[in-house]
Every structure is written in structure tokens, then in C-alpha cells.
Short mmCIF file of the C-alpha atoms (twelve columns), coordinates in Angstrom:
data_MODEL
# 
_entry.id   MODEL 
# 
loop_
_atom_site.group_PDB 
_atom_site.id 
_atom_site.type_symbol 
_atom_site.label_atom_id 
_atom_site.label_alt_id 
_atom_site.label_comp_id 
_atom_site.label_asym_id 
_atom_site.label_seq_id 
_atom_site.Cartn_x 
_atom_site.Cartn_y 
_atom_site.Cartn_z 
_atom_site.pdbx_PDB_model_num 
ATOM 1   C CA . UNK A 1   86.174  44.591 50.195  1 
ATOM 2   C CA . UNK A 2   85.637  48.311 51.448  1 
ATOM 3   C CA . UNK A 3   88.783  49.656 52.602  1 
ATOM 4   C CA . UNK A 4   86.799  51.502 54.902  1 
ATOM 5   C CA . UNK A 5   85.542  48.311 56.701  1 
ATOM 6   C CA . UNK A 6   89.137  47.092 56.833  1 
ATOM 7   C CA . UNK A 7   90.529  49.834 58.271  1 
ATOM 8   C CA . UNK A 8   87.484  49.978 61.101  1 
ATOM 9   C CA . UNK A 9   88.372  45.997 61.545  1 
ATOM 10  C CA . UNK A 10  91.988  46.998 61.823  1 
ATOM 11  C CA . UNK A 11  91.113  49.906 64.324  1 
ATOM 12  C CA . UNK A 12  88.605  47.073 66.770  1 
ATOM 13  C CA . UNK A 13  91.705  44.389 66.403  1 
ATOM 14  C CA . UNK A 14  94.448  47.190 67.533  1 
ATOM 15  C CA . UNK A 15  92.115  47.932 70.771  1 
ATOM 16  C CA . UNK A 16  91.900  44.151 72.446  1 
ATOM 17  C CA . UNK A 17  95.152  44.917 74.382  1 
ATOM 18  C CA . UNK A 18  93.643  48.023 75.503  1 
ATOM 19  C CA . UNK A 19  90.197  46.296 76.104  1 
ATOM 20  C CA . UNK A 20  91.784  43.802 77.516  1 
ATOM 21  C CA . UNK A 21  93.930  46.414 80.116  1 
ATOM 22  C CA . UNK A 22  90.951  48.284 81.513  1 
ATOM 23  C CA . UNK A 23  88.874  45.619 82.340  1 
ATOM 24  C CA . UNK A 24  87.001  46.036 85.382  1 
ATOM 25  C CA . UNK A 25  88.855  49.054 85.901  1 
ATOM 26  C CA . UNK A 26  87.246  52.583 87.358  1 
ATOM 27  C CA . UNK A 27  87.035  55.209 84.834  1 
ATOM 28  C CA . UNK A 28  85.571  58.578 86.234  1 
ATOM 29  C CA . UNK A 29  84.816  60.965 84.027  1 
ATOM 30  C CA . UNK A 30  84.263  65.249 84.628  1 
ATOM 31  C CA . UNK A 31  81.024  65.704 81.755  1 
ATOM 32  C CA . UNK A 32  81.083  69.550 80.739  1 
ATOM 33  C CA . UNK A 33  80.979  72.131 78.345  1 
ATOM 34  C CA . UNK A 34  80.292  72.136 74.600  1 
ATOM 35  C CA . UNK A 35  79.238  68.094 74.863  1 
ATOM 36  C CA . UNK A 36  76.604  69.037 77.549  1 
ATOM 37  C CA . UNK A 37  74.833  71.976 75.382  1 
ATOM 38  C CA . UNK A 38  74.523  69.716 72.481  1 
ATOM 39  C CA . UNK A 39  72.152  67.097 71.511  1 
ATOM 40  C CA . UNK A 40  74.327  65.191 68.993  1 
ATOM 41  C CA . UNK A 41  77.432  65.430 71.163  1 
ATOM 42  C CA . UNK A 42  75.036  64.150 73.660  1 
ATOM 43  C CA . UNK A 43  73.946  61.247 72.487  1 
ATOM 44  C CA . UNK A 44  77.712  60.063 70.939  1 
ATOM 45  C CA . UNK A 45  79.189  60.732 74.449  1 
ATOM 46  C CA . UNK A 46  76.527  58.381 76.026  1 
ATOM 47  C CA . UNK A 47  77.094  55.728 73.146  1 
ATOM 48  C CA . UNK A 48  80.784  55.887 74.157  1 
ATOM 49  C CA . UNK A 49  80.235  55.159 77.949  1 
ATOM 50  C CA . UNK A 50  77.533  52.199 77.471  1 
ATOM 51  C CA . UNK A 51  80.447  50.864 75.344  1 
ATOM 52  C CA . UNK A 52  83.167  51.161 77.766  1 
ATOM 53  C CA . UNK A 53  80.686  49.840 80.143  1 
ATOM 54  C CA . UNK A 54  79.930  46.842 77.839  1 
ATOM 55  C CA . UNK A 55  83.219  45.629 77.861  1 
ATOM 56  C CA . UNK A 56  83.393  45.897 81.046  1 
ATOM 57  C CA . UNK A 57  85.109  49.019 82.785  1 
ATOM 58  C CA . UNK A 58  83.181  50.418 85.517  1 
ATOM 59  C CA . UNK A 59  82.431  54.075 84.284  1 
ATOM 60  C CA . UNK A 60  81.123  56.913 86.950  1 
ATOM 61  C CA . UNK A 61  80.111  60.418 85.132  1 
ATOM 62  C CA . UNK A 62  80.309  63.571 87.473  1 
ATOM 63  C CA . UNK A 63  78.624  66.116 85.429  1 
ATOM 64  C CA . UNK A 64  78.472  70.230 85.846  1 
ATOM 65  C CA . UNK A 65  76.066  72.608 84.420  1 
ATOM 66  C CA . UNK A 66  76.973  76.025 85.234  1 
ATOM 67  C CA . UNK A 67  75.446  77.585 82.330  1 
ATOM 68  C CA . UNK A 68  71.797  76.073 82.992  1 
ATOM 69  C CA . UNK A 69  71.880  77.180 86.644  1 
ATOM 70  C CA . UNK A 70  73.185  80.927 85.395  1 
ATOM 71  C CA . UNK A 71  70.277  80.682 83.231  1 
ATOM 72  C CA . UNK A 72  67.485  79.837 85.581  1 
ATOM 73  C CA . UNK A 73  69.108  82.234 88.226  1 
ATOM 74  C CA . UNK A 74  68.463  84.857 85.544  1 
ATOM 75  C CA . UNK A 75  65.011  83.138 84.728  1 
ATOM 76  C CA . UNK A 76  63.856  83.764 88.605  1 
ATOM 77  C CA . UNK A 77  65.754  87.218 88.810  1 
ATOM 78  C CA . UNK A 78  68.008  86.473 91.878  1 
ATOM 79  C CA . UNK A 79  70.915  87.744 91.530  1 
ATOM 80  C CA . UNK A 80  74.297  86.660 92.388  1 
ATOM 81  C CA . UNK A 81  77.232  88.315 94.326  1 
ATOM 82  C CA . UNK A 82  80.536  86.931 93.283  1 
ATOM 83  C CA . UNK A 83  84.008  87.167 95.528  1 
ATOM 84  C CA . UNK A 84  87.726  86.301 93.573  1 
ATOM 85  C CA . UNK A 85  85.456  85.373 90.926  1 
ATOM 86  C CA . UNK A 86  83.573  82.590 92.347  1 
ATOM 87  C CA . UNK A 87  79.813  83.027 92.991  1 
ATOM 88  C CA . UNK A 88  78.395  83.137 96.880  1 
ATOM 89  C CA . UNK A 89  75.988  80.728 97.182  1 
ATOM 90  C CA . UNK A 90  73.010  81.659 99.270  1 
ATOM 91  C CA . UNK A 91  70.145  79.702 100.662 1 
ATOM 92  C CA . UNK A 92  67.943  80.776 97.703  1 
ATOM 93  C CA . UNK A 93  70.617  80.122 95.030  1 
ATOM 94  C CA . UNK A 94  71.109  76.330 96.043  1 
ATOM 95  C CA . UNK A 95  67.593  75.457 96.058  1 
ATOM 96  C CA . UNK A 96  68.128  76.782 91.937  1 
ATOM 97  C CA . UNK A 97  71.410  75.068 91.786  1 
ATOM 98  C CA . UNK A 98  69.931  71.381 93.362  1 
ATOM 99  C CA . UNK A 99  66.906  71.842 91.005  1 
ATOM 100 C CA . UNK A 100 68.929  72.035 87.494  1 
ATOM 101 C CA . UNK A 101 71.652  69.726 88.714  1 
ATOM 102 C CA . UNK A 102 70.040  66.837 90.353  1 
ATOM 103 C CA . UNK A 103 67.174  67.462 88.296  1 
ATOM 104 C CA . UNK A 104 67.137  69.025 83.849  1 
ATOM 105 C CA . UNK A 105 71.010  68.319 83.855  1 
ATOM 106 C CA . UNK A 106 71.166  64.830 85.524  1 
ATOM 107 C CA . UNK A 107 68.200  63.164 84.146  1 
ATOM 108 C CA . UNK A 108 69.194  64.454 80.521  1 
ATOM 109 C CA . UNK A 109 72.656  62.602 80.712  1 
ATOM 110 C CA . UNK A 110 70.596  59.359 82.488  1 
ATOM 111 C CA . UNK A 111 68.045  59.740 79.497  1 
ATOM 112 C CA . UNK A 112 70.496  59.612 77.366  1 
ATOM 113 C CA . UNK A 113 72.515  56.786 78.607  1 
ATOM 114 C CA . UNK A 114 69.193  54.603 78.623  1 
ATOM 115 C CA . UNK A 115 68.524  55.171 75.294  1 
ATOM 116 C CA . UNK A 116 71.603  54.181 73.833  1 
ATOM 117 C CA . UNK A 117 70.761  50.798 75.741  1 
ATOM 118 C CA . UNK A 118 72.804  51.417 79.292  1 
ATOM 119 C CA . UNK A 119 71.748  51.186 82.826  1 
ATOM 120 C CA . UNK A 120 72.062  54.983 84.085  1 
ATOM 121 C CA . UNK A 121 70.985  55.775 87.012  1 
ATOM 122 C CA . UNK A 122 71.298  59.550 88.632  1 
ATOM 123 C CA . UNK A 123 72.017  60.857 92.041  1 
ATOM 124 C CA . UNK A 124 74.136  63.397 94.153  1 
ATOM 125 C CA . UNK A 125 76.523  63.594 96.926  1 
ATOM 126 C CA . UNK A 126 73.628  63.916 99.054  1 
ATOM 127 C CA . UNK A 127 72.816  60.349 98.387  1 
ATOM 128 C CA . UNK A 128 73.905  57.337 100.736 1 
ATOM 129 C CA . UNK A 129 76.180  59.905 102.481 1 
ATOM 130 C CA . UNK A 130 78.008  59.943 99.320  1 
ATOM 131 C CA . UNK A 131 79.986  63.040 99.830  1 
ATOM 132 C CA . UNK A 132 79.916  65.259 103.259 1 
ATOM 133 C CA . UNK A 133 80.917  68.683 103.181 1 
ATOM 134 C CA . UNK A 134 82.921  71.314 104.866 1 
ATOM 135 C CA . UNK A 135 81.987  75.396 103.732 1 
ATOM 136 C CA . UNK A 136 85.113  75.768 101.165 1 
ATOM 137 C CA . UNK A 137 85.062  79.785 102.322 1 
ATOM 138 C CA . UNK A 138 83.023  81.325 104.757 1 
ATOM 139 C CA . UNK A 139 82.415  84.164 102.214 1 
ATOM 140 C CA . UNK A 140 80.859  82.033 99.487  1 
ATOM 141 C CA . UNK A 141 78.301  80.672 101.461 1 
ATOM 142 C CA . UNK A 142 77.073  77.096 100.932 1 
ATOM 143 C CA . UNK A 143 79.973  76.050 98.680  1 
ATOM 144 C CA . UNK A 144 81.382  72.788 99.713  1 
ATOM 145 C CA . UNK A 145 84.373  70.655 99.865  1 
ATOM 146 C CA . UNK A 146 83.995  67.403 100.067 1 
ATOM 147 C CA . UNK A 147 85.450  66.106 103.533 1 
ATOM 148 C CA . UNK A 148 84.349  62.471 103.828 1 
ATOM 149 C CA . UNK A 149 83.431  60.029 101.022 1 
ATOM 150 C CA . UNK A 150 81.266  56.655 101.176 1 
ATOM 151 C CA . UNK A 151 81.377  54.799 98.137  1 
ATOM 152 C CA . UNK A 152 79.224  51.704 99.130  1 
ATOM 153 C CA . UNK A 153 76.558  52.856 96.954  1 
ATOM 154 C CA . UNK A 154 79.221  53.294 93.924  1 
ATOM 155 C CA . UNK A 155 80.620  49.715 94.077  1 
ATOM 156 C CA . UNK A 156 76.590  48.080 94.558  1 
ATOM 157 C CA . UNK A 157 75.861  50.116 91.394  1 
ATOM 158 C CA . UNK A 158 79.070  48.705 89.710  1 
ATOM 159 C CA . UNK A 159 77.687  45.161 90.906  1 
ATOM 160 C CA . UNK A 160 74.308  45.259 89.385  1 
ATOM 161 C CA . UNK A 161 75.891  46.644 85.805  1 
ATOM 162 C CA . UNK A 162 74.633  50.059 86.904  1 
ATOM 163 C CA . UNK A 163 76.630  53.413 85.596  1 
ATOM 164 C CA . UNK A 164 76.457  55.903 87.751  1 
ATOM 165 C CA . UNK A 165 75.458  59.598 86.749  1 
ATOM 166 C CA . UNK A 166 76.241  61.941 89.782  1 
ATOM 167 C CA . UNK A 167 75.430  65.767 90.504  1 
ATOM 168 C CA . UNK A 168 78.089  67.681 92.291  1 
ATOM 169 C CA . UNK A 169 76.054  68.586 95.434  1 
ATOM 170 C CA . UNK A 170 76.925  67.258 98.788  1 
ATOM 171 C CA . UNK A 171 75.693  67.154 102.585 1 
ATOM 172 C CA . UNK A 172 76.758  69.350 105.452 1 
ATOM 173 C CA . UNK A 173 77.350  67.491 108.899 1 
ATOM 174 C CA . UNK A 174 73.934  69.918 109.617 1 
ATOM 175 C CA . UNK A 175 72.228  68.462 107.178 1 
ATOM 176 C CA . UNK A 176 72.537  71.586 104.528 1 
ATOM 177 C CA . UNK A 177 73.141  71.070 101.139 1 
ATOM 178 C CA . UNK A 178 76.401  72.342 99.601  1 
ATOM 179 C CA . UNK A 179 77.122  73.201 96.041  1 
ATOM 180 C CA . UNK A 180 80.531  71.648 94.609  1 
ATOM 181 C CA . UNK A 181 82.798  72.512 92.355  1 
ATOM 182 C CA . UNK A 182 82.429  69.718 89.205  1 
ATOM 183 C CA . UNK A 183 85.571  69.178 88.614  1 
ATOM 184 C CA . UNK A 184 86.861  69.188 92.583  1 
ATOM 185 C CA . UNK A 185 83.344  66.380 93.353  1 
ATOM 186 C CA . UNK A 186 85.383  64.332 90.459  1 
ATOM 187 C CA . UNK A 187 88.472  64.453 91.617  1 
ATOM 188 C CA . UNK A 188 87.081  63.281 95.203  1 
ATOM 189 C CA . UNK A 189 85.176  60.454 93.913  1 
ATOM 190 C CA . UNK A 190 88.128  59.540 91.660  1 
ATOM 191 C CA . UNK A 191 90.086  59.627 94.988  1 
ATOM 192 C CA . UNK A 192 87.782  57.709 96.998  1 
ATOM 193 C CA . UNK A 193 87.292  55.108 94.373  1 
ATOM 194 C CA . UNK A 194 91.550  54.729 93.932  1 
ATOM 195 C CA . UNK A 195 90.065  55.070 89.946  1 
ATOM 196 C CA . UNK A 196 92.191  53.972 87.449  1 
ATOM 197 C CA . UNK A 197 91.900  56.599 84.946  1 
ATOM 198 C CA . UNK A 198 89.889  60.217 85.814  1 
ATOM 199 C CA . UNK A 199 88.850  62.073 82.616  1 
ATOM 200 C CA . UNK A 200 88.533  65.682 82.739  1 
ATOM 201 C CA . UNK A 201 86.498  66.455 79.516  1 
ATOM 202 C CA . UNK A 202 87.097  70.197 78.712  1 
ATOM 203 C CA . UNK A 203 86.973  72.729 75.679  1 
ATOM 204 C CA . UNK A 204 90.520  72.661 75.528  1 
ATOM 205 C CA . UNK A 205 92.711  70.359 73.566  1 
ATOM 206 C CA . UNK A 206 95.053  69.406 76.950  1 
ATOM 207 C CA . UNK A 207 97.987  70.665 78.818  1 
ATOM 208 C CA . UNK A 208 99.570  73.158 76.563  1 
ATOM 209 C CA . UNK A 209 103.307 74.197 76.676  1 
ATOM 210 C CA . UNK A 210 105.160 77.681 76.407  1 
ATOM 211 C CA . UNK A 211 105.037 77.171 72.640  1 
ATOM 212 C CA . UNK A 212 101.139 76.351 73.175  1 
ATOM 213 C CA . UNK A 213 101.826 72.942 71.842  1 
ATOM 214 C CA . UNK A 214 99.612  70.302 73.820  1 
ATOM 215 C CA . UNK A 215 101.668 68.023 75.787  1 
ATOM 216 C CA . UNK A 216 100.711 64.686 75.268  1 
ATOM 217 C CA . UNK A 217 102.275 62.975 79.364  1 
ATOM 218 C CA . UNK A 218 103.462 65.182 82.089  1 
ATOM 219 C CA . UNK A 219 104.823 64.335 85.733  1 
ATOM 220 C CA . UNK A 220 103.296 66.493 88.509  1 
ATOM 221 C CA . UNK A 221 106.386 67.873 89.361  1 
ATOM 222 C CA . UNK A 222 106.586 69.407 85.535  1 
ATOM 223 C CA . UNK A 223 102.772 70.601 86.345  1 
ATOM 224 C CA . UNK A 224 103.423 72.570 89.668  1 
ATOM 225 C CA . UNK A 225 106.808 74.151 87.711  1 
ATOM 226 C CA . UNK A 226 104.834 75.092 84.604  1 
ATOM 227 C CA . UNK A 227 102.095 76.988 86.877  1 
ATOM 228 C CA . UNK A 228 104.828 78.460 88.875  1 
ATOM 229 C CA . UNK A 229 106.551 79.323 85.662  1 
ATOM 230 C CA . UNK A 230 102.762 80.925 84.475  1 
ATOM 231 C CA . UNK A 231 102.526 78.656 81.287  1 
ATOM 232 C CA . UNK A 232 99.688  76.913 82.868  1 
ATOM 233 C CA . UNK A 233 97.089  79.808 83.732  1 
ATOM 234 C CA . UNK A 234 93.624  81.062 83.729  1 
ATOM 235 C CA . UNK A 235 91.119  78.155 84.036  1 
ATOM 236 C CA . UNK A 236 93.613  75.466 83.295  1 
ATOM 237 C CA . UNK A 237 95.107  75.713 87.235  1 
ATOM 238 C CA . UNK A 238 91.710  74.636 88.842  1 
ATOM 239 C CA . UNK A 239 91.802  71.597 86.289  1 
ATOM 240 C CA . UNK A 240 95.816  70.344 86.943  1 
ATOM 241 C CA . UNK A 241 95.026  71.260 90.376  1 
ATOM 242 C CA . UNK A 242 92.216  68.779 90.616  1 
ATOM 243 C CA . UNK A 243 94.638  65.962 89.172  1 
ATOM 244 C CA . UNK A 244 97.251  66.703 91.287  1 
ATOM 245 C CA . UNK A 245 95.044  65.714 94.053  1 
ATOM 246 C CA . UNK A 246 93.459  63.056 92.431  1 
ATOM 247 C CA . UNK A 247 96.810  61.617 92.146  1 
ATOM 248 C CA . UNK A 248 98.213  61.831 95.822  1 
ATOM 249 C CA . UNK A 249 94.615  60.983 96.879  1 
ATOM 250 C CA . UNK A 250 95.263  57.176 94.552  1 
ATOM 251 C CA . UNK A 251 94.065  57.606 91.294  1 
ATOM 252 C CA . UNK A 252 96.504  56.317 89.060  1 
ATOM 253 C CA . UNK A 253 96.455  59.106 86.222  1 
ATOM 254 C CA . UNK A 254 94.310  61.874 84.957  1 
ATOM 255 C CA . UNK A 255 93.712  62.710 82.065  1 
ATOM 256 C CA . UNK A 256 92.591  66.441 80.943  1 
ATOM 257 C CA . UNK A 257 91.143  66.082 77.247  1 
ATOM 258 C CA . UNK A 258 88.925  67.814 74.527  1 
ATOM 259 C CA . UNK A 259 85.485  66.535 75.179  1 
ATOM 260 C CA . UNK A 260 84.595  68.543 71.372  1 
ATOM 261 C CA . UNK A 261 86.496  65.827 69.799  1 
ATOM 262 C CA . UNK A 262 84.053  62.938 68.974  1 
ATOM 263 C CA . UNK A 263 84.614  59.423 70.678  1 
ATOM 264 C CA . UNK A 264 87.438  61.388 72.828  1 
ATOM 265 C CA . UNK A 265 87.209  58.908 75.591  1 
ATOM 266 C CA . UNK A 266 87.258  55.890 73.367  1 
ATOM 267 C CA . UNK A 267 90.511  57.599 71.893  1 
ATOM 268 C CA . UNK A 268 92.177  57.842 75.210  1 
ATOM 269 C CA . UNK A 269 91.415  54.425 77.142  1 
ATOM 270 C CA . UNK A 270 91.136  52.355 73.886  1 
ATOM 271 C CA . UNK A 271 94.058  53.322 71.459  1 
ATOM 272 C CA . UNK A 272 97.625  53.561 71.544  1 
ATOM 273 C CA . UNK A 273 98.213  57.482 70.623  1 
ATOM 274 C CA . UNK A 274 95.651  58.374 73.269  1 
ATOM 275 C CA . UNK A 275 93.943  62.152 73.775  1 
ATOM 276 C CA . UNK A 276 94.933  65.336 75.717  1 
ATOM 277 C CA . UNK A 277 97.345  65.204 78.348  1 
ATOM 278 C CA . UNK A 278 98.029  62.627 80.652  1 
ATOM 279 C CA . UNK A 279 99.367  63.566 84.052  1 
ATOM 280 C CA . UNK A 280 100.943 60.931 86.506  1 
ATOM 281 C CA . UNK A 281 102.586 61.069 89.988  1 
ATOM 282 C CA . UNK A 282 106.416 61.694 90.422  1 
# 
């Protein structure tokens, strides 16, 4: 017999206590970077969710797409003003940001969800009153943090074997439209949902140390003393940041992973050794 098949046999009997653990448990996961810009990476990153959906965790994708919207700003010539490094989001800019969210980026990851034989179905914050918004700073314009969460629509789509693909956009109490940050809409969801597991798929390996080894499971009180001690930096604070609050907010852990590495979120939920870092409360 192939030792090849044996060893994939082995691999699918090692996983039942695993399959068995997250049943009809909440996995969020943050959908970014490399894997977005990629077809292949595409497609195995959909196979992977219609799996964990078909034995039966309830997945929820939150997806960015900050390169797509740079590129049709630059496609329409406006031009964007940036303060502390974050870009001010004008009237014109979030009709360009709702447009290549809600619309190319969504229905590419609902596409292809279908056709690796899921249910996806797309929508925003906007939706159902999903997520309503607060102005995060004055001086960025319509950016939003998220202030109040219904997730009625969430569990109904859970109910009818329905995975949820959702743009980061929410509502004002005016009725404007706010852009979000990706990672801070998952995080909120994940909160709102008291998730199980939220996935932060990045182009990072995890949580690396002083000796930049990647630490495997971290407390939050070890994340707030590495970013006071400056080992975590740069774009990694917004990211531990995010599971910090995900974790006083309910979720149980987070997760901050290489979403590069093929099957990355089968590794994590579905084998012993796990991927990235995994952060839990005190």
C-alpha cells in the first residue's frame, strides 16, 4: 500500500478528537494579504472553509482589500490625504471603498466558496444592522468603529448551513456608511458572536519573540509586556491589539497565523501542533 495514503489516513484518524472538539463551534476568520491576490491560494483557502463547514463548525470570513481599493482610488485619480499613517476617508473615497469591498472583493471570495461546493453568501456591516458605527477620529473622516453589533442575521445564516462572507463597512446612527478597519470589524464580530476561535490570517508566521523566534501560546499579559518592552512593533500591535479585545470582549482565543502557508487553518483547528501564535486571556 502507498505509504503516502497511509500517512494521509494516519493524518484524517489523528484529527477526530479535534473534529470532534470544534463541532458547532464559531470560527471567525480575518481573510487578507498574499491569499487574497492569488487565484490558487484562493481557491485552497475556500476548499478549507467548506470543509470546516462540512463537519460542522460554523465559519464567518471578514475579509479586507486594501490594495484593490488603493488601486481603483488611483484608477479614478482621487487622491488620498493620510494622518499618523492612516488614510482620511472622504465622502468620495467610501463610495470607492463600498464598491471594491462589498462588491470585486466580496463576491470573489463568495464565488469561490460556491464553487468548491459551499453555501457563501456576502454582505456588510451595513446589513441587518449588523455593525453600527461611531467616527474612530474626527480627522479621518468616515472611518468607523463598530459601537453596537446584531448578530441575528449571523446565527439564521449558521441555521440554514449558510457561511457567511462579510465586508468591513458599517452604518452610522445617520445613516452614513463607515469604512472599518478588517481586522478591528473581526475582532467585533468575533466579540459579538463569544467565537470560539478568531483567526487572524497574515503574511507573518505569528507572534515573534526578542530572538524573532515565533511563539507558538502567549497570555495577554506576556502580549501587553512584549509591546511595552518594543518586541512586538510595527504592524504586529494593531493585530495583538485586536485579540486582546477579542478576548475581554468573549472570544475564547485568537489566533494570529501565516495565511501563505497552505491549509493553515486546517493546521490550527484540526491538528495537535497547531499554526502561529495562539493568544488567551490571563
Amino acid at each position: 500500500m502507498n505509504r503516502d495514503w497511509i500517512a494521509t489516513a494516519r493524518t484524517l484518524s489523528q484529527a477526530l478528537p479535534y473534529l470532534q472538539r470544534y463541532e458547532g463551534a464559531i470560527v471567525v476568520v480575518k481573510f487578507g494579504g498574499h491569499a487574497m491576490g492569488d487565484d490558487e491560494a484562493m481557491q485552497v483557502f475556500a476548499r478549507d472553509i467548506v470543509l470546516m463547514r462540512q463537519v460542522g463548525v460554523n465559519p464567518v470570513i471578514v475579509h479586507g482589500g486594501g490594495p484593490m481599493i488603493n488601486e481603483m482610488l488611483d484608477k479614478l485619480q482621487i487622491k488620498s490625504e493620510f494622518v499618523n499613517g492612516k488614510r482620511v476617508t472622504d465622502a468620495a473615497t467610501v463610495e470607492v471603498v463600498e464598491m471594491v469591498l462589498s462588491g470585486r472583493v466580496n463576491k470573489r471570495i463568495v464565488q469561490a466558496i460556491n464553487q468548491e461546493g459551499g453555501r457563501g453568501v456576502g454582505l456588510s456591516g451595513k446589513d441587518a444592522k449588523l455593525m453600527i458605527c461611531e467616527p474612530d477620529n474626527p480627522e479621518l473622516g468616515l472611518v468607523g468603529t463598530p459601537v453596537e453589533m446584531d448578530t441575528t442575521i449571523l446565527h439564521a445564516m449558521f441555521a440554514a448551513d449558510i457561511i457567511p462572507v462579510i465586508a468591513p463597512l458599517g452604518m452610522g446612527r445617520n445613516g452614513e456608511t463607515f469604512n472599518i478597519n478588517g481586522d478591528t470589524a473581526a475582532g467585533a464580530i468575533a466579540g459579538a458572536l463569544k467565537a470560539d476561535r478568531l483567526l487572524l490570517l497574515t503574511d507573518v508566521a505569528g507572534v515573534k519573540n526578542a530572538e524573532g523566534e515565533v511563539v507558538t501560546e502567549l497570555r495577554a499579559a506576556q502580549i501587553r509586556q512584549m509591546t511595552k518592552d518594543g518586541v512586538i512593533a510595527g504592524g504586529m500591535i494593531p493585530k495583538t491589539e485586536t485579540a486582546l479585545d477579542a478576548i475581554e470582549r468573549g472570544v475564547r482565543a485568537v489566533v494570529i497565523l501565516d495565511g501563505r502557508a497552505p491549509n493553515a487553518t486546517l493546521l490550527e483547528l484540526f491538528t495537535e501542533h497547531g499554526a502561529g501564535s495562539l493568544i488567551r486571556g490571563d
